[in-house]
Amino acid sequence: MYIKSSEMALADISNLEDIQLLVNTFYSRIRENELLGPIFNERIGDRWQEHLEKMYRFWQTVLLEVHTYTGSPFPPHAKLPVEALHFDTWLQIWNSTLDEFFTGEKASEAKWRGYKMAEMFMYKIEYYRNNDAKPLL
Ligand code: HEM
C-alpha cells in the first residue's frame, strides 16, 4: 500500500541516506520556486549533480559530524542578487522540507543552522554592498 509521508511516523536525521533525501527534495523545490529557481539555475547550469553532492557533504559535516566538506560556504553568495525575502523563502522551503520528513534533535539543529547561516550571509552581503569592498573570504 502507498503511504503518504505525512502518515508515516517521522524519525530524526541519522545517516547519509537521510541527508540525501533532504537535500534532493529541498533543491528540487528550490529549482521550481519562482523567486529562487532562476538564481540557482543560472549559476549552477549543468552542474546540479556536483552541487547536490557538495551539499550532502556540507550537511553531513554539520549534522552528523562526518567531516567530508572542506570549503568556504560564503564566497559563492557574496554577489548574489538577493534580499531578505530570498533568504526568508529559502528558510521556508528548508523548514517545510525538514518537517515533512524528519523530527528530533538533528532536524531542529538543521533548522537552527539554516537560520544562522542565512542571517550571517545576509549580514555579510549587505555589509559588502554598503562598503563597496571586496570580500576577503
Ligand atoms: C537566498 C538564499 C541562497 C541562494 C540564492 C544560494 C545560492 C547558492 C548558489 C548559486 C550556490 C552554488 C555556487 C556554484 O557552485 O556555482 C550555493 C552554494 C552553496 N550554498 Fe547557497 N544559497 C542560499 C542560501 C544558503 C544557505 C542559507 C546556506 C547554508 C545553510 C547555503 C549553503 C551553501 C553552501 C555550503 C554552498 C557550497 C559552497 C562551496 O562551494 O563550497 N546557501 N548557494
Coordinates of N, CA and C in Angstrom, one line a residue, residues 9-137:
A9 N 5.3 7.5 10.7 CA 5.9 8.1 11.9 C 7.2 8.7 11.5
L10 N 7.5 9.9 11.9 CA 8.7 10.5 11.4 C 9.9 10.2 12.4
A11 N 11.1 10.1 11.9 CA 12.2 9.8 12.7 C 13.3 11.0 12.5
D12 N 14.3 10.9 13.2 CA 15.3 12.0 13.1 C 16.3 11.7 11.9
I13 N 17.1 12.7 11.5 CA 18.1 12.5 10.5 C 19.2 11.7 11.1
S14 N 19.6 10.6 10.5 CA 20.6 9.8 11.2 C 21.7 9.3 10.3
N15 N 21.6 9.4 9.0 CA 22.6 8.8 8.1 C 22.7 9.6 6.8
L16 N 23.6 9.2 6.0 CA 23.8 9.8 4.7 C 22.6 9.7 3.8
E17 N 21.9 8.6 3.8 CA 20.6 8.5 3.0 C 19.6 9.5 3.4
D18 N 19.5 9.8 4.7 CA 18.6 10.8 5.2 C 19.0 12.2 4.6
I19 N 20.2 12.5 4.7 CA 20.8 13.7 4.2 C 20.5 13.9 2.7
Q20 N 20.7 12.8 2.0 CA 20.4 12.8 0.5 C 19.0 13.1 0.2
L21 N 18.1 12.4 0.9 CA 16.6 12.7 0.8 C 16.3 14.1 1.0
L22 N 16.8 14.6 2.1 CA 16.6 16.0 2.5 C 17.1 17.0 1.4
V23 N 18.3 16.8 1.0 CA 19.0 17.7 0.1 C 18.3 17.6 -1.3
N24 N 18.1 16.4 -1.8 CA 17.4 16.2 -3.1 C 16.1 16.9 -3.1
T25 N 15.3 16.6 -2.1 CA 13.9 17.2 -2.1 C 14.0 18.7 -2.0
F26 N 14.8 19.2 -1.1 CA 14.9 20.6 -0.9 C 15.3 21.3 -2.2
Y27 N 16.3 20.9 -2.9 CA 16.8 21.6 -4.1 C 15.8 21.3 -5.3
S28 N 15.1 20.2 -5.3 CA 14.1 20.1 -6.4 C 13.0 21.2 -6.2
R29 N 12.7 21.5 -4.9 CA 11.7 22.6 -4.7 C 12.3 23.9 -4.9
I30 N 13.5 24.1 -4.6 CA 14.2 25.4 -4.9 C 14.2 25.7 -6.4
R31 N 14.5 24.6 -7.2 CA 14.6 24.8 -8.6 C 13.2 25.2 -9.2
E32 N 12.2 24.8 -8.5 CA 10.8 25.1 -9.0 C 10.3 26.4 -8.5
N33 N 11.0 27.0 -7.5 CA 10.5 28.2 -6.9 C 10.7 29.4 -7.8
E34 N 9.6 30.2 -8.0 CA 9.7 31.3 -8.9 C 10.8 32.3 -8.6
L35 N 11.0 32.6 -7.3 CA 12.0 33.6 -6.9 C 13.4 33.0 -6.9
L36 N 13.6 31.8 -6.4 CA 14.9 31.3 -6.2 C 15.4 30.5 -7.4
G37 N 14.5 29.8 -8.0 CA 14.9 28.9 -9.1 C 15.8 29.5 -10.1
P38 N 15.4 30.7 -10.7 CA 16.2 31.3 -11.7 C 17.6 31.6 -11.2
I39 N 17.8 32.1 -10.0 CA 19.1 32.5 -9.5 C 20.0 31.2 -9.4
F40 N 19.5 30.1 -8.8 CA 20.3 28.9 -8.7 C 20.6 28.4 -10.1
N41 N 19.5 28.2 -10.9 CA 19.7 27.6 -12.2 C 20.7 28.4 -13.1
E42 N 20.7 29.7 -13.0 CA 21.6 30.5 -13.8 C 23.0 30.2 -13.5
R43 N 23.3 30.1 -12.2 CA 24.7 29.9 -11.7 C 25.1 28.5 -11.8
I44 N 24.3 27.6 -11.5 CA 24.7 26.2 -11.5 C 24.6 25.5 -12.8
G45 N 23.7 25.9 -13.7 CA 23.6 25.4 -15.0 C 23.5 23.9 -15.1
D46 N 24.5 23.3 -15.7 CA 24.5 21.8 -15.8 C 25.3 21.1 -14.7
R47 N 25.7 21.9 -13.7 CA 26.5 21.3 -12.6 C 25.6 20.9 -11.3
W48 N 24.4 20.6 -11.6 CA 23.5 20.3 -10.4 C 24.0 19.1 -9.6
Q49 N 24.4 18.0 -10.3 CA 24.8 16.8 -9.6 C 26.0 17.1 -8.7
E50 N 26.9 17.9 -9.2 CA 28.1 18.4 -8.4 C 27.6 19.2 -7.2
H51 N 26.7 20.1 -7.4 CA 26.2 20.9 -6.3 C 25.5 20.1 -5.2
L52 N 24.7 19.1 -5.7 CA 24.0 18.3 -4.7 C 25.0 17.5 -3.9
E53 N 26.0 16.9 -4.5 CA 27.0 16.1 -3.8 C 27.7 17.0 -2.8
K54 N 28.0 18.2 -3.2 CA 28.7 19.1 -2.3 C 27.8 19.4 -1.1
M55 N 26.5 19.5 -1.3 CA 25.6 19.8 -0.2 C 25.4 18.6 0.7
Y56 N 25.5 17.4 0.1 CA 25.4 16.2 1.0 C 26.6 16.3 2.0
R57 N 27.8 16.6 1.4 CA 29.0 16.7 2.3 C 28.8 17.8 3.3
F58 N 28.3 18.9 2.9 CA 28.1 20.1 3.8 C 27.2 19.7 5.0
W59 N 26.1 19.1 4.7 CA 25.1 18.8 5.8 C 25.5 17.6 6.6
Q60 N 26.3 16.7 6.0 CA 26.8 15.5 6.7 C 27.8 16.0 7.7
T61 N 28.6 17.0 7.3 CA 29.6 17.6 8.2 C 29.0 18.3 9.4
V62 N 27.9 19.1 9.0 CA 27.3 20.0 10.1 C 26.4 19.1 11.0
L63 N 25.7 18.2 10.5 CA 24.7 17.5 11.3 C 25.2 16.1 11.9
L64 N 26.0 15.4 11.1 CA 26.4 14.1 11.5 C 27.8 14.0 12.0
E65 N 28.5 15.1 11.9 CA 29.9 15.2 12.3 C 30.8 14.2 11.6
V66 N 30.5 14.0 10.3 CA 31.3 13.2 9.4 C 31.9 14.3 8.5
H67 N 33.2 14.5 8.7 CA 33.8 15.7 8.1 C 34.3 15.5 6.6
T68 N 33.3 15.6 5.8 CA 33.5 15.3 4.3 C 33.5 16.7 3.5
Y69 N 33.1 17.8 4.1 CA 33.1 19.0 3.4 C 34.2 19.9 3.9
T70 N 35.0 20.3 2.9 CA 36.1 21.3 3.2 C 35.8 22.4 2.1
G71 N 35.5 23.5 2.6 CA 35.3 24.6 1.6 C 34.9 25.9 2.4
S72 N 34.6 26.9 1.7 CA 34.2 28.2 2.3 C 32.8 28.5 1.8
P73 N 31.8 28.3 2.6 CA 30.4 28.5 2.2 C 30.1 29.9 1.6
F74 N 30.7 30.9 2.2 CA 30.2 32.3 1.8 C 30.5 32.8 0.4
P75 N 31.8 32.6 -0.1 CA 32.1 33.3 -1.3 C 31.1 33.2 -2.5
P76 N 30.6 32.0 -2.8 CA 29.6 31.9 -3.9 C 28.4 32.8 -3.7
H77 N 28.1 33.2 -2.5 CA 26.9 34.0 -2.2 C 27.2 35.5 -2.2
A78 N 28.5 35.9 -2.2 CA 28.8 37.3 -1.9 C 28.2 38.3 -2.9
K79 N 28.0 37.9 -4.1 CA 27.5 38.9 -5.1 C 26.2 38.5 -5.7
L80 N 25.5 37.6 -5.0 CA 24.2 37.2 -5.5 C 23.2 38.3 -5.4
P81 N 22.2 38.4 -6.4 CA 21.2 39.5 -6.3 C 20.1 39.1 -5.4
V82 N 20.4 39.1 -4.1 CA 19.4 38.6 -3.1 C 19.1 39.6 -2.0
E83 N 17.9 39.5 -1.5 CA 17.5 40.4 -0.3 C 16.9 39.5 0.7
A84 N 16.4 40.1 1.8 CA 15.9 39.3 2.9 C 14.8 38.4 2.4
L85 N 14.0 38.8 1.5 CA 12.9 38.0 1.0 C 13.4 36.6 0.4
H86 N 14.6 36.7 -0.2 CA 15.1 35.4 -0.8 C 15.5 34.5 0.3
F87 N 16.1 35.0 1.4 CA 16.5 34.2 2.5 C 15.3 33.6 3.2
D88 N 14.3 34.5 3.4 CA 13.1 34.0 4.0 C 12.4 32.9 3.2
T89 N 12.5 33.0 1.9 CA 11.9 31.9 1.1 C 12.7 30.7 1.2
W90 N 14.1 30.8 1.1 CA 15.0 29.7 1.3 C 14.7 28.9 2.6
L91 N 14.5 29.7 3.7 CA 14.2 29.1 5.0 C 12.9 28.4 5.1
Q92 N 11.9 29.1 4.4 CA 10.5 28.4 4.4 C 10.6 27.1 3.8
I93 N 11.3 27.0 2.6 CA 11.4 25.7 1.9 C 12.2 24.7 2.7
W94 N 13.3 25.2 3.3 CA 14.1 24.3 4.1 C 13.3 23.7 5.3
N95 N 12.7 24.6 6.1 CA 11.9 24.2 7.2 C 10.8 23.2 6.9
S96 N 10.1 23.6 5.8 CA 8.9 22.7 5.5 C 9.4 21.3 5.0
T97 N 10.5 21.3 4.3 CA 11.0 20.0 3.8 C 11.5 19.2 5.0
L98 N 12.1 19.8 6.0 CA 12.5 19.1 7.2 C 11.3 18.6 7.9
D99 N 10.3 19.4 8.1 CA 9.1 19.0 8.8 C 8.4 17.8 8.1
E100 N 8.5 17.8 6.8 CA 7.8 16.7 6.1 C 8.4 15.4 6.3
F101 N 9.7 15.3 6.5 CA 10.4 14.0 6.6 C 10.9 13.6 7.9
F102 N 11.3 14.6 8.8 CA 12.0 14.3 10.0 C 11.5 15.0 11.2
T103 N 11.8 14.5 12.4 CA 11.5 15.1 13.6 C 12.6 14.7 14.6
G104 N 13.0 15.6 15.5 CA 14.0 15.3 16.5 C 15.1 16.4 16.6
E105 N 16.1 16.0 17.4 CA 17.2 17.0 17.7 C 18.0 17.4 16.4
K106 N 18.3 16.5 15.5 CA 19.1 16.8 14.3 C 18.2 17.7 13.4
A107 N 17.0 17.3 13.3 CA 16.1 18.1 12.4 C 16.0 19.5 12.9
S108 N 15.9 19.7 14.3 CA 15.8 21.0 14.8 C 17.1 21.8 14.6
E109 N 18.2 21.0 14.8 CA 19.5 21.6 14.6 C 19.7 22.1 13.1
A110 N 19.2 21.3 12.2 CA 19.2 21.7 10.8 C 18.5 23.0 10.5
K111 N 17.4 23.2 11.2 CA 16.6 24.5 11.1 C 17.4 25.6 11.7
W112 N 18.0 25.4 12.8 CA 18.7 26.4 13.5 C 20.0 26.8 12.7
R113 N 20.7 25.8 12.2 CA 21.9 26.1 11.3 C 21.5 26.9 10.1
G114 N 20.4 26.5 9.5 CA 19.9 27.1 8.2 C 19.7 28.6 8.6
Y115 N 19.0 28.8 9.7 CA 18.6 30.2 10.1 C 19.9 31.0 10.3
K116 N 20.8 30.5 11.1 CA 22.1 31.2 11.4 C 22.9 31.5 10.2
M117 N 23.0 30.6 9.3 CA 23.8 30.8 8.1 C 23.1 31.8 7.2
A118 N 21.8 31.8 7.1 CA 21.0 32.7 6.3 C 21.2 34.1 6.9
E119 N 21.2 34.2 8.2 CA 21.3 35.5 8.9 C 22.8 36.1 8.6
M120 N 23.7 35.2 8.7 CA 25.1 35.6 8.5 C 25.4 36.0 7.1
F121 N 24.9 35.2 6.1 CA 25.1 35.5 4.7 C 24.5 36.9 4.4
M122 N 23.2 37.1 4.9 CA 22.5 38.4 4.6 C 23.3 39.6 5.1
Y123 N 23.8 39.4 6.4 CA 24.6 40.4 7.0 C 25.8 40.8 6.2
K124 N 26.5 39.7 5.8 CA 27.8 40.0 5.1 C 27.5 40.6 3.7
I125 N 26.5 40.1 3.0 CA 26.2 40.6 1.7 C 25.9 42.1 1.8
E126 N 25.1 42.5 2.8 CA 24.7 43.9 2.9 C 25.9 44.7 3.3
Y127 N 26.8 44.1 4.2 CA 28.0 44.8 4.6 C 28.9 45.2 3.4
Y128 N 29.1 44.2 2.5 CA 30.0 44.4 1.4 C 29.3 45.3 0.4
R129 N 28.0 45.2 0.2 CA 27.3 46.1 -0.7 C 27.4 47.6 -0.2
N130 N 27.2 47.8 1.1 CA 27.3 49.1 1.6 C 28.7 49.7 1.7
N131 N 29.7 48.8 1.8 CA 31.0 49.3 1.9 C 31.8 49.2 0.6
D132 N 31.2 48.7 -0.4 CA 31.8 48.6 -1.7 C 33.2 48.0 -1.6
A133 N 33.3 47.0 -0.7 CA 34.6 46.3 -0.5 C 34.5 44.9 -1.1
K134 N 35.7 44.4 -1.4 CA 35.8 43.0 -1.8 C 35.8 42.0 -0.7
P135 N 35.0 41.0 -0.7 CA 35.0 40.0 0.4 C 36.4 39.4 0.4
L136 N 36.9 39.2 1.6 CA 38.2 38.6 1.8 C 38.1 37.1 1.7
L137 N 36.9 36.6 2.2 CA 36.8 35.1 2.2 C 35.6 34.7 1.4

